[in-house]
Short mmCIF file of C-alpha atoms in Angstrom, two decimals:
data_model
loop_
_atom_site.label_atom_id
_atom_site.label_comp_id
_atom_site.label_asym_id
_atom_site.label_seq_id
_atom_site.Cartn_x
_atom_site.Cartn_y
_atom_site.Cartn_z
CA UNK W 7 10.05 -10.11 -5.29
CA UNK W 8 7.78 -8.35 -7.88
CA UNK W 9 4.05 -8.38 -7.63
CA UNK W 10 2.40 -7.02 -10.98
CA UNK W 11 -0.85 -4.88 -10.70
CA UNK W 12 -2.75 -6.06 -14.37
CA UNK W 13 -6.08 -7.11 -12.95
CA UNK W 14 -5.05 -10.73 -13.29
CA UNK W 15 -3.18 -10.08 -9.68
CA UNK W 16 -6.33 -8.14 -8.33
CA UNK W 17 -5.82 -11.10 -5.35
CA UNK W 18 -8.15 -12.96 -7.04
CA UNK W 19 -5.85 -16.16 -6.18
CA UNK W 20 -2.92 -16.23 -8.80
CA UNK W 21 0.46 -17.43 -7.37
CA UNK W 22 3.40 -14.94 -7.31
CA UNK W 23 4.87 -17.38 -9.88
CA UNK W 24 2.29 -16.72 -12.26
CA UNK W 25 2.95 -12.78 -11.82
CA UNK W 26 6.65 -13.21 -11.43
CA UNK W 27 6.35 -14.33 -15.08
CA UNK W 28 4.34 -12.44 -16.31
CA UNK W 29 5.96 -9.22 -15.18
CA UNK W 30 8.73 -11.18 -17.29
CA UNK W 31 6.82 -11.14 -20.55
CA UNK W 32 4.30 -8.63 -20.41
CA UNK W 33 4.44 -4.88 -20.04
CA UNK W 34 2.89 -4.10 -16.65
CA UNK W 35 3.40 -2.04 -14.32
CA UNK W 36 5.77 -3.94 -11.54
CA UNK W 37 6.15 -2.96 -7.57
CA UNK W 38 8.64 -5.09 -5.37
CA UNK W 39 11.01 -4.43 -2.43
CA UNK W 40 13.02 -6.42 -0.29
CA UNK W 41 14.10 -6.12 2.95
CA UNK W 42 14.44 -6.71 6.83
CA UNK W 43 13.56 -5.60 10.32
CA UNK W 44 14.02 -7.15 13.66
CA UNK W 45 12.97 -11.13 13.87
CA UNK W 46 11.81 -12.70 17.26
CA UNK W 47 13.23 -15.98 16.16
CA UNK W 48 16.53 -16.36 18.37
CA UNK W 49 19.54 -15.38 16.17
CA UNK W 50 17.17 -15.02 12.65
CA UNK W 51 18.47 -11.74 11.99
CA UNK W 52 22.22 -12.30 12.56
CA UNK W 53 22.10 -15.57 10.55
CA UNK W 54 20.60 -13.75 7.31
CA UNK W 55 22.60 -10.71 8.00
CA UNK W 56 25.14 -12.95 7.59
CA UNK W 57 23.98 -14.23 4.43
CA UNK W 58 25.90 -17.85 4.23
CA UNK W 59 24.27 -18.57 7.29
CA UNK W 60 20.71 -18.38 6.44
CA UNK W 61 20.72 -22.36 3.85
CA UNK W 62 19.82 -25.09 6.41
CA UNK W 63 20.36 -22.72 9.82
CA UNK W 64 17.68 -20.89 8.85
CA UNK W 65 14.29 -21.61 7.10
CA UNK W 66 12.92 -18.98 4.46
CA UNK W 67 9.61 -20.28 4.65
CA UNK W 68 9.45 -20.36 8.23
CA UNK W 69 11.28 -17.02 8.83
CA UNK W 70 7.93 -15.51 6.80
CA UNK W 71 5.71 -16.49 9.13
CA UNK W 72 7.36 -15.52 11.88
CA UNK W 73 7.73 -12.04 10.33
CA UNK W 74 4.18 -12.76 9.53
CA UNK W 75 3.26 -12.71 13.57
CA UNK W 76 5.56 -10.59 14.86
CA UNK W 77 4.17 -7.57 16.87
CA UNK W 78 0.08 -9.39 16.59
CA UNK W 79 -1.92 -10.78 19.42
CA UNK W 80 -1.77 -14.42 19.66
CA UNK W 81 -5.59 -14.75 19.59
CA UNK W 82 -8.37 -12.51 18.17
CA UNK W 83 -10.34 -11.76 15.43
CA UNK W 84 -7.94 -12.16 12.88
CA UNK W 85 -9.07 -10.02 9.53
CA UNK W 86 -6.77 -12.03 6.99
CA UNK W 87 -10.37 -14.41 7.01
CA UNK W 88 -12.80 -12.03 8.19
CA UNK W 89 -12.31 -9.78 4.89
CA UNK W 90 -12.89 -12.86 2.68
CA UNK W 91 -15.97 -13.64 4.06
CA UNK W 92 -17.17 -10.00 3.61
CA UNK W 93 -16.24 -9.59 0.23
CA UNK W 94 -17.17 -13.14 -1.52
CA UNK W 95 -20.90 -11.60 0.42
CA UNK W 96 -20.61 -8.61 -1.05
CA UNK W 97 -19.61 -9.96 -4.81
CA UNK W 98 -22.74 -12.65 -4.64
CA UNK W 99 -25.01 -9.93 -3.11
CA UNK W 100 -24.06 -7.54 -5.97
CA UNK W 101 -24.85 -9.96 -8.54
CA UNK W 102 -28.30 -10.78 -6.86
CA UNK W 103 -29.30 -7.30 -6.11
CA UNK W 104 -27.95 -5.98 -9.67
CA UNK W 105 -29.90 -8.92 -11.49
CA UNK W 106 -33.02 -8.18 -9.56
CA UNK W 107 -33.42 -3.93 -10.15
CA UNK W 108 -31.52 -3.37 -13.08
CA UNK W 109 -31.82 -6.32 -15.34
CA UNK W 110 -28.86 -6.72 -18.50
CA UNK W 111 -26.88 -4.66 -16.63
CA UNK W 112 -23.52 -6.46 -16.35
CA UNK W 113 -22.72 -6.54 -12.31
CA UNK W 114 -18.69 -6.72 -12.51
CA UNK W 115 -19.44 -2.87 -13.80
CA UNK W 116 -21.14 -1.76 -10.61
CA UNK W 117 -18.17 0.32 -9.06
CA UNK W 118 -19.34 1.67 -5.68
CA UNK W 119 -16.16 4.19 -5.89
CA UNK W 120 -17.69 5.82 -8.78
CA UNK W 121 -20.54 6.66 -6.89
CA UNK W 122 -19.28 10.71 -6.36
CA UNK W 123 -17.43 11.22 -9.56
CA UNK W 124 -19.71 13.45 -11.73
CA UNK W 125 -17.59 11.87 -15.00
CA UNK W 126 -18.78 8.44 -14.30
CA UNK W 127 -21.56 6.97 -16.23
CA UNK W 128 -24.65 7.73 -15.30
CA UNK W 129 -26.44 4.41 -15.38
CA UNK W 130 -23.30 2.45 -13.76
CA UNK W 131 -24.04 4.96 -10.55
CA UNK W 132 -27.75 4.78 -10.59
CA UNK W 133 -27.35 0.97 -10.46
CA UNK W 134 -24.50 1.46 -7.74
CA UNK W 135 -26.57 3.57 -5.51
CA UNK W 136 -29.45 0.81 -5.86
CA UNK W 137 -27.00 -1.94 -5.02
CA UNK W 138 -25.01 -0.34 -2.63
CA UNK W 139 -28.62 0.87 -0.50
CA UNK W 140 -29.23 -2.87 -0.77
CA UNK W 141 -26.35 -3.83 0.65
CA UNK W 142 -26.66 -1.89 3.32
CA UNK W 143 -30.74 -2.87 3.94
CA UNK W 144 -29.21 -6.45 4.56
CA UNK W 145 -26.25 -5.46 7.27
CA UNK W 146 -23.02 -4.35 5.14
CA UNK W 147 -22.45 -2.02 8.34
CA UNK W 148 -22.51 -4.44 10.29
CA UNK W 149 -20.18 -6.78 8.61
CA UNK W 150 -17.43 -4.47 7.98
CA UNK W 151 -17.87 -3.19 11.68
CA UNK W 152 -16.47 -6.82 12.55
CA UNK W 153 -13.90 -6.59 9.71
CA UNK W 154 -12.55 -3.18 11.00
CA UNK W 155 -12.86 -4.21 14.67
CA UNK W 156 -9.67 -7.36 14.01
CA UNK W 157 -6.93 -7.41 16.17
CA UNK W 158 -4.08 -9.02 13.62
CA UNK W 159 -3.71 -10.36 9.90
CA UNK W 160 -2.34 -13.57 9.62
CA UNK W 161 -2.45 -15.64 6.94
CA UNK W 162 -1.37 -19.48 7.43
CA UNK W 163 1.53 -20.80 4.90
CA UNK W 164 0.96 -24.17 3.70
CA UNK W 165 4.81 -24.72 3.22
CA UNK W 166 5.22 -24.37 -0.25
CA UNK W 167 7.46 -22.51 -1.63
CA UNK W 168 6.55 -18.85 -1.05
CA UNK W 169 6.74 -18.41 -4.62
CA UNK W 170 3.45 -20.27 -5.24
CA UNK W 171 2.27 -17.84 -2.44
CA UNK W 172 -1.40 -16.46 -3.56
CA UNK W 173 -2.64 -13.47 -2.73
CA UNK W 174 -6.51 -13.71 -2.70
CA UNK W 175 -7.49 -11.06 0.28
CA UNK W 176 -6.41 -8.36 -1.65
CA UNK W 177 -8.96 -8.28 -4.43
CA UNK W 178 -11.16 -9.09 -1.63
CA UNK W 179 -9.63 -5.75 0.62
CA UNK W 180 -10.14 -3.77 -2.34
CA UNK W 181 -13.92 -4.94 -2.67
CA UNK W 182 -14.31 -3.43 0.81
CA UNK W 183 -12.25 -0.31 0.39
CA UNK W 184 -14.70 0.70 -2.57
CA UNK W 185 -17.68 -0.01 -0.58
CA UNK W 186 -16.60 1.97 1.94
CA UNK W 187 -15.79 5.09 -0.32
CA UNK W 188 -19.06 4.32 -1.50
CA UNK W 189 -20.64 4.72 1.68
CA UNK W 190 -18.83 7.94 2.52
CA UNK W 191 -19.94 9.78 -0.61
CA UNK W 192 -23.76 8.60 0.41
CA UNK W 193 -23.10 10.04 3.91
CA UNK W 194 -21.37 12.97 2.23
CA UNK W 195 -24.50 13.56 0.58
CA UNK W 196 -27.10 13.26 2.94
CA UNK W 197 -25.29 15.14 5.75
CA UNK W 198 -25.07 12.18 8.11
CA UNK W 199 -21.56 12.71 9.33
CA UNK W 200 -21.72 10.31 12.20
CA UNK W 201 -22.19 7.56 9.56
CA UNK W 202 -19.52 9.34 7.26
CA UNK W 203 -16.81 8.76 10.25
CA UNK W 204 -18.02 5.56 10.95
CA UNK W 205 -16.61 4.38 6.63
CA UNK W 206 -13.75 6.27 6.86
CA UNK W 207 -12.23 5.22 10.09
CA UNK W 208 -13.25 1.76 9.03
CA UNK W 209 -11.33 2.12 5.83
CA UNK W 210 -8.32 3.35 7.84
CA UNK W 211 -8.46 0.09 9.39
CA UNK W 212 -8.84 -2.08 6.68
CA UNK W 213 -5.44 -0.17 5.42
CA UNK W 214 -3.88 -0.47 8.68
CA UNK W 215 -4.38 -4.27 8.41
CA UNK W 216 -3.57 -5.43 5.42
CA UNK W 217 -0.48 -3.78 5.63
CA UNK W 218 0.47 -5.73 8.40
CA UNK W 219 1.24 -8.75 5.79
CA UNK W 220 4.63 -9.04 5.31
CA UNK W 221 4.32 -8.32 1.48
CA UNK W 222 5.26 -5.38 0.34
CA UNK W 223 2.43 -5.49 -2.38
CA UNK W 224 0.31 -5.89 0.40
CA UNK W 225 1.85 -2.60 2.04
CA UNK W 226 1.09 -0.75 -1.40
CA UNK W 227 -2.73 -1.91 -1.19
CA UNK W 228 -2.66 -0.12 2.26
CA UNK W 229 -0.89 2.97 1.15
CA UNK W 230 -3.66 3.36 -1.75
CA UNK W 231 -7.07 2.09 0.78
CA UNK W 232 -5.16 5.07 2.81
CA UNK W 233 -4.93 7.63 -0.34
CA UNK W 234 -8.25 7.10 -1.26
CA UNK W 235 -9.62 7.65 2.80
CA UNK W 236 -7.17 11.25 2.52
CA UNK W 237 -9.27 11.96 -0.83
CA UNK W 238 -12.46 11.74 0.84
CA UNK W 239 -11.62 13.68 3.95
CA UNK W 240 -10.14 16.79 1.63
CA UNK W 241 -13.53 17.14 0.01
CA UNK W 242 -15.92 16.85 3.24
CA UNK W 243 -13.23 19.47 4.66
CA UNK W 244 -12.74 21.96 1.61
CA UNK W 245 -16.82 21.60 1.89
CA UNK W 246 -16.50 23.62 5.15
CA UNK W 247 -19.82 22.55 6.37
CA UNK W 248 -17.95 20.28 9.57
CA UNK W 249 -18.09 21.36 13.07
CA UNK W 250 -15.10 21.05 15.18
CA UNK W 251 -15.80 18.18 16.92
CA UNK W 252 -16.36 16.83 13.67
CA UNK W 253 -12.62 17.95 12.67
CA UNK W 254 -11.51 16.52 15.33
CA UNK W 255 -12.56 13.26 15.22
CA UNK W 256 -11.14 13.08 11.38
CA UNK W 257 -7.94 13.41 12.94
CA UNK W 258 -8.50 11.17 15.67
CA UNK W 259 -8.83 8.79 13.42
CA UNK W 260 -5.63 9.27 11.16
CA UNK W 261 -3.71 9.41 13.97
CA UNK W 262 -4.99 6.43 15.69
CA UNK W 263 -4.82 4.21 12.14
CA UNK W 264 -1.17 4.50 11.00
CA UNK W 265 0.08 2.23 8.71
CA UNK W 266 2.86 -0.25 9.62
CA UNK W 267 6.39 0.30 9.14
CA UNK W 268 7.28 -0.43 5.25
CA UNK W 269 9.90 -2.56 6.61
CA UNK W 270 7.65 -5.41 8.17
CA UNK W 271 6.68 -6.04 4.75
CA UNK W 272 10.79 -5.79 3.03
CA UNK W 273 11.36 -8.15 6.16
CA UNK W 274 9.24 -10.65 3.98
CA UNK W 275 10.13 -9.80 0.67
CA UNK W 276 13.61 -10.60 1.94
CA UNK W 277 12.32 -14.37 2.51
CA UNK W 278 10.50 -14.76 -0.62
CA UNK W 279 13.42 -13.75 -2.30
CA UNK W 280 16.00 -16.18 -0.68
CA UNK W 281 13.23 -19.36 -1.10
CA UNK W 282 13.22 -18.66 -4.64
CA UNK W 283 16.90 -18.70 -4.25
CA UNK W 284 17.37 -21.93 -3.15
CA UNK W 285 14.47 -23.19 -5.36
CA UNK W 286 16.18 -22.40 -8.38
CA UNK W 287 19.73 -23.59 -7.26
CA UNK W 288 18.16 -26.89 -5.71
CA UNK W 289 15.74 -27.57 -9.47
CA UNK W 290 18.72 -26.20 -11.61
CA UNK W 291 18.62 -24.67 -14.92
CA UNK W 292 15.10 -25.45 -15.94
CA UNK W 293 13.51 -23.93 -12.99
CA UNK W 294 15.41 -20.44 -13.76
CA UNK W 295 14.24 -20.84 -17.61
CA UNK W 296 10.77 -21.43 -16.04
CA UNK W 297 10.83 -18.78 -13.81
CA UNK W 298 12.24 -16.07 -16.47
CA UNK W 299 8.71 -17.62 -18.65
CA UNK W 300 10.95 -19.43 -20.99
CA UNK W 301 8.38 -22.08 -20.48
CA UNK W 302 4.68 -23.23 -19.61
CA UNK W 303 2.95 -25.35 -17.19
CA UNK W 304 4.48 -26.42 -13.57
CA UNK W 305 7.89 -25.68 -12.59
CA UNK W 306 10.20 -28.67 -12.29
CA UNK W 307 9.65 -31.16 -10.03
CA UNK W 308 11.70 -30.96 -6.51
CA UNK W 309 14.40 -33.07 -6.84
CA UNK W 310 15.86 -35.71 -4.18
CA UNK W 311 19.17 -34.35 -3.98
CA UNK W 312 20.24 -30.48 -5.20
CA UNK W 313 20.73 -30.20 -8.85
CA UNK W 314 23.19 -27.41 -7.95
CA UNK W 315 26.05 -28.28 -5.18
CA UNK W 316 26.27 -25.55 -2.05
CA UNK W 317 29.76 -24.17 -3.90
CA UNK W 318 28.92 -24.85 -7.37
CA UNK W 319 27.68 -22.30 -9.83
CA UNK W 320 24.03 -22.34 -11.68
CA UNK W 321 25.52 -21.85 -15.26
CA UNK W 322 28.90 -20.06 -16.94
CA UNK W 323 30.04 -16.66 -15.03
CA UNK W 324 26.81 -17.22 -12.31
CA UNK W 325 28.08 -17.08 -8.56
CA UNK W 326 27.50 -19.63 -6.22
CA UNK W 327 24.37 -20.74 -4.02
CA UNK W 328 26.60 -19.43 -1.07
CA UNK W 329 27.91 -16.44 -2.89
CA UNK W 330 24.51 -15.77 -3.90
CA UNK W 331 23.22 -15.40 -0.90
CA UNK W 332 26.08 -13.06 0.80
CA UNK W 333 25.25 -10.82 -2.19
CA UNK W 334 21.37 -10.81 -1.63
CA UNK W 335 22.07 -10.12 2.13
CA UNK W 336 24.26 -7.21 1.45
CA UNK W 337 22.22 -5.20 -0.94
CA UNK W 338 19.12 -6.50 0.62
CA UNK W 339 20.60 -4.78 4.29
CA UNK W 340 21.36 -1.62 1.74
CA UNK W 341 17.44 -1.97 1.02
CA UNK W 342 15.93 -2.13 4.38
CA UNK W 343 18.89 0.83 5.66
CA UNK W 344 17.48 3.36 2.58
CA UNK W 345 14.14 2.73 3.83
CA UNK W 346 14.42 4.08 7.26
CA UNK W 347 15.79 7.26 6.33
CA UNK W 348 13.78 9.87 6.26
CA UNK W 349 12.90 11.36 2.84
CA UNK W 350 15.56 14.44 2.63
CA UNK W 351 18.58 11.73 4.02
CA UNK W 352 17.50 9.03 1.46
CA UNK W 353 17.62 11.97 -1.41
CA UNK W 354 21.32 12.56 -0.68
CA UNK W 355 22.01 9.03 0.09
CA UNK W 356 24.19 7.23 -2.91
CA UNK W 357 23.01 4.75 -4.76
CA UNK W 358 23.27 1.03 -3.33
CA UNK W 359 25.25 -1.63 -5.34
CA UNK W 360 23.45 -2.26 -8.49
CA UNK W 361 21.74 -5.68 -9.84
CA UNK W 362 23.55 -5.16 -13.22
CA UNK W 363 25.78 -8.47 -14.08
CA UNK W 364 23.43 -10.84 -11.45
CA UNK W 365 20.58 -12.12 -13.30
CA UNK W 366 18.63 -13.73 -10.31
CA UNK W 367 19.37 -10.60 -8.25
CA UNK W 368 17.87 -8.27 -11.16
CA UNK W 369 14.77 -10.61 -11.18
CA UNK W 370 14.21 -10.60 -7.28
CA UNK W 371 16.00 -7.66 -5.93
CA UNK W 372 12.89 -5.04 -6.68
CA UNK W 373 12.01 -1.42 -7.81
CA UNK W 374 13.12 0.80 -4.61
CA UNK W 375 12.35 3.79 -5.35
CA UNK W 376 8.89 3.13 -7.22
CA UNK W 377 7.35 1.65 -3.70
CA UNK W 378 9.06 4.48 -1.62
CA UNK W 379 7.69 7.20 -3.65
CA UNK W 380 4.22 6.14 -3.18
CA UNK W 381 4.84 5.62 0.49
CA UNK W 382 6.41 9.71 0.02
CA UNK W 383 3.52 10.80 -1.56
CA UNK W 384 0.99 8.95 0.99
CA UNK W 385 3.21 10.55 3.75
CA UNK W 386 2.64 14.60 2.19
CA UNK W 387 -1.15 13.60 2.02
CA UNK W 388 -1.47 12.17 5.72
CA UNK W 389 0.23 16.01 6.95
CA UNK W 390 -1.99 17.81 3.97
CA UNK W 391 -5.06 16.33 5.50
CA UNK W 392 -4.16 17.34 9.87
CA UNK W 393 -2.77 20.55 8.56
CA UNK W 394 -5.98 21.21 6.37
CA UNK W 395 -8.02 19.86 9.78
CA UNK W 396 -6.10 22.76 11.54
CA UNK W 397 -7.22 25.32 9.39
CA UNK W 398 -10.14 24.65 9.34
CA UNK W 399 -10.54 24.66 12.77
CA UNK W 400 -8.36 27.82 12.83
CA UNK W 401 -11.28 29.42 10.19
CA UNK W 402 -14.17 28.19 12.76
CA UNK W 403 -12.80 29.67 16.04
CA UNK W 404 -10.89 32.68 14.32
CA UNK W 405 -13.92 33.52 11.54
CA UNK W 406 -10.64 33.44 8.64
CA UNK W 407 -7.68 31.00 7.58
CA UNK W 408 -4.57 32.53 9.11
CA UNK W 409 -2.17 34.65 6.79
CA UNK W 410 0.71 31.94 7.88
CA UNK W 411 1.02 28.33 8.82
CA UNK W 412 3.01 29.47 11.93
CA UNK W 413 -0.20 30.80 13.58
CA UNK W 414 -1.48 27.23 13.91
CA UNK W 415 0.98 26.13 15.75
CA UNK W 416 0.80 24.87 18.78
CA UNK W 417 -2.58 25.74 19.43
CA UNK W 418 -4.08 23.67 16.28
CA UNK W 419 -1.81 21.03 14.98
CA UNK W 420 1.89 20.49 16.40
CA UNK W 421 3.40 21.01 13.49
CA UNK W 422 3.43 21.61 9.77
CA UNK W 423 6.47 20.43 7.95
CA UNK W 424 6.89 19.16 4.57
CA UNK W 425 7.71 15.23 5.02
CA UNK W 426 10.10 16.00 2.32
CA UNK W 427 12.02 18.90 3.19
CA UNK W 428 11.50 18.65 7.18
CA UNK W 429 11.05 22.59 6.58
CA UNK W 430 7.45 23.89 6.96
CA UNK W 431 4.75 23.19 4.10
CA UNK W 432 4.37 25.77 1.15
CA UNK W 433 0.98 28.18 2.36
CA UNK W 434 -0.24 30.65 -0.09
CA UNK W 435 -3.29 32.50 2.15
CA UNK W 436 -6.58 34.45 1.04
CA UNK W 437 -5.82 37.43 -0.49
CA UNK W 438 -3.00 36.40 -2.53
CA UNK W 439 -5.47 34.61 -5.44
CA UNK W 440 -7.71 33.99 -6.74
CA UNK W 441 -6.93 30.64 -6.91
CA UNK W 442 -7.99 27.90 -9.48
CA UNK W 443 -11.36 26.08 -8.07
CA UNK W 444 -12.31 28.84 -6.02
CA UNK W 445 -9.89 27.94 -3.35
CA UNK W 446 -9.58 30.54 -0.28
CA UNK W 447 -5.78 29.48 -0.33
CA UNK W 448 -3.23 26.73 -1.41
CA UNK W 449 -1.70 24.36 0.29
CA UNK W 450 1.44 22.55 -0.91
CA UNK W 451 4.40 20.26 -0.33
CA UNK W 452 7.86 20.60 -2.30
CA UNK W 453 7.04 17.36 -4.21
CA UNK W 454 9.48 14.21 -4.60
CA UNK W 455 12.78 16.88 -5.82
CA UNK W 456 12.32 18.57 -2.56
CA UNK W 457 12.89 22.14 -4.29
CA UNK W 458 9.91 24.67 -2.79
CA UNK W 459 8.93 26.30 -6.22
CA UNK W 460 6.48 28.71 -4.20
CA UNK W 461 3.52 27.28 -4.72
CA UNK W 462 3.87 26.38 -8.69
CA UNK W 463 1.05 24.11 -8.30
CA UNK W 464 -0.82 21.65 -11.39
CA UNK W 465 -4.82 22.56 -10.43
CA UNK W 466 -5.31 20.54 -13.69
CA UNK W 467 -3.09 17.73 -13.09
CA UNK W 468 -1.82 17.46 -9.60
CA UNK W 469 -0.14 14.18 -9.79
CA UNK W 470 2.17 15.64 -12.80
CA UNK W 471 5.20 16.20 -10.09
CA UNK W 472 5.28 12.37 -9.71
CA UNK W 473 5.97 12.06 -13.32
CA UNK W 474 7.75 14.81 -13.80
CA UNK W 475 9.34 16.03 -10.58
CA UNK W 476 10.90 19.60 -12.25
CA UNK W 477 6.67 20.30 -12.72
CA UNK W 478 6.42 22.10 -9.82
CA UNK W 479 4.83 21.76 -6.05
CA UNK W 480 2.75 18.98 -5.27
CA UNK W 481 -0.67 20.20 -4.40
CA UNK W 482 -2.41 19.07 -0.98
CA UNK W 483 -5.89 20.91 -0.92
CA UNK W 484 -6.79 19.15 -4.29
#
């Protein structure tokens, strides 16, 4: 399944049908997976392995939310509802507070992420740094301290077709993740570091759990609440102002708040993608005109009996419901297998069977390697940011960074490899700059090729590798 990310889909409730279309007509920018991992429903995983074994056996709806709960407490404070709450409070304080002490200023432009970027408009922080104080003068804290302190993420299906699924707590996670950066750079700046930890283990946790939905846009939202956390922590660290126990409880914290497998949420995908199976074959040829946005308005209506016989084909040179859904399972099995490798295996790995030739397959099956890369990239941040810890550390007990990563080891951080190589990070140490930004060294990671170019680092543009990967290394201490 596909998930576009115009702000139309910024959670704010719009089906996946209404973004599965559009992605159809309009030129966004499209993430999608699917996949699956383990079920705890008794013989799930052999019946959709199986592929002609998953039509009346086995329930796509139902399989969701059972992917949905698998691995959560049964009971708790479940932050699928607890983030709503906080963010529909937040949005209605905003307006209140931004009406109140900065009058004609329009609120939907008060961006608490802004808050620390000297390019940002002036005015738009000045009013963010009101709002966001009053905010806080009428227990934020405490409210995302209850958000962050959930045991599970579940969200209750009301049996529609998980097509129509909506997505509204993930505008309403990413109202909290920018509060929370907002609050670290206003900690950042005052010096309070106990308050400073406080945001960004809370933002780890807000990643940590909306991952847990069995989406994999959902899993993307995580990865970037989790990029942006990393981003923060470089720039307290590069400050050199922390004490070790400070340091230490950084990486407590991104050790502790790990994202979940990307697999939970291909496990998912893989159901979303087999109920819109069956809801095209069982509507027939309109619903698959609908679906591709060849018209408006609601999809057809359910029928009584399948349009579309079990063994009969959708339209001319189209497979069969049951053929279909052996040919989902298999490259959907390829899917979920490419995703546990680990990133050097997966770079040598083959190509799967392509989507060519099978139009519902080349609408459902997703972009792989688009959602893997960013999970990459997140993974080269999350050792940047404990190997950058270490050296720090290193530079506090030693009085100077060490002339090679080797020194740190075991002492400081277990290890230092490259996610993407498995061989040790790139380390260029004091002495051999200068370096650009007035860096005492660089620290790199061979970037999604995997070639170590020694250190041929963007300082201008470090993300260029992901467009381009011949650009060079990909920079961590940026």
């Amino acid at each position: 399944m596909r998930a576009n990310m115009t702000p139309a889909a910024d959670g704010l409730g719009v089906s996946r049908a209404a973004r599965r279309r559009a992605a159809l007509t309009g030129p966004v920018i499209v993430f999608g997976m699917a996949a699956v991992v383990g079920l705890v429903a008794a013989g799930g995983r052999d019946a959709l392995a199986q592929g002609a074994g998953v039509g009346a056996a086995t329930n796509p709806v139902e399989l969701f939310a059972v992917t949905m709960r698998e691995g959560q407490p049964a009971e708790g404070a479940n932050a699928a509802e607890e983030v709503r709450g906080v963010a529909a409070w937040v949005r209605e304080r905003t307006k209140v507070i931004a009406a109140e002490t900065a009058p004609g200023f329009d609120p939907l432009m008060v961006s608490f992420a802004e808050i620390a970027d000297p390019k940002a408009d002036p005015e738009a922080v000045r009013v963010a740094r009101v709002v966001l104080a009053g905010l806080v003068a009428e227990g934020l804290d405490e409210r995302v301290a209850r958000l962050a302190a959930c045991t599970r993420w579940i969200r209750e299906s009301d049996g529609t077709p998980l097509l129509d699924d909506k997505l509204p707590h993930l505008g309403d996670a990413r109202v909290v993740s920018r509060v929370n950066i907002g609050r670290m750079a206003l900690a950042a700046e005052a010096g309070d570091w106990e308050a400073w930890l406080t945001a960004f283990d809370q933002s780890l946790a807000l990643g940590a759990l909306v991952a847990r939905d069995p989406v994999l846009i959902c899993h993307l939202v995580g990865v970037a609440i989790h990029a942006s956390a990393f981003d923060r922590a470089r720039a307290v660290i590069a400050s050199g102002g922390l004490d070790a126990a400070t340091l230490a409880r950084i990486e407590a914290s991104i050790r502790a708040r790990s994202l979940p497998d990307i697999r939970r949420a291909l496990a998912g995908e893989r159901y979303m993608a087999l109920d819109t199976l069956e809801f095209v074959y069982e509507r027939g040829p309109e619903a698959l005109v609908w679906l591709q946005g060849g018209t408006v308005g609601e999809p057809p209506a359910k029928p009584r009996v399948p349009v579309v016989k079990e063994g009969d084909a959708l339209g001319p040179g189209m497979p069969s419901l049951r053929e279909q859904r052996e040919i989902f399972a298999e490259h959907y099995d390829w899917l979920d297998r490419r995703a546990g490798l680990k990133i050097p295996e997966r770079r040598e790995q083959e190509g799967g069977k392509g989507v060519e030739g099978n139009l519902l397959l080349g609408m459902l099956a997703p972009a792989v390697e688009r959602a893997l890369t960013a999970e990459d990239q997140l993974e080269a941040d999350r050792a940047g940011v404990l190997t950058l810890l270490a050296l720090e550390r290193f530079r506090l007990e030693r009085g100077s960074y060490p002339t090679a990563l080797a020194e740190l080891v075991p002492g400081f951080i277990e290890k230092v490899d490259d996610p993407g190589t498995g061989a040790r990070l790139g380390y260029l140490p004091p002495g051999g700059g200068p370096y650009a930004g007035g860096r005492a060294f660089v620290l790199y990671s061979s970037g999604p090729d995997g070639d170590d170019d020694g250190g041929a680092v963007n300082f201008e543009d470090p993300m260029a590798v992901n467009r381009d990967p011949a650009a060079g290394d990909f920079l961590l201490n940026r």
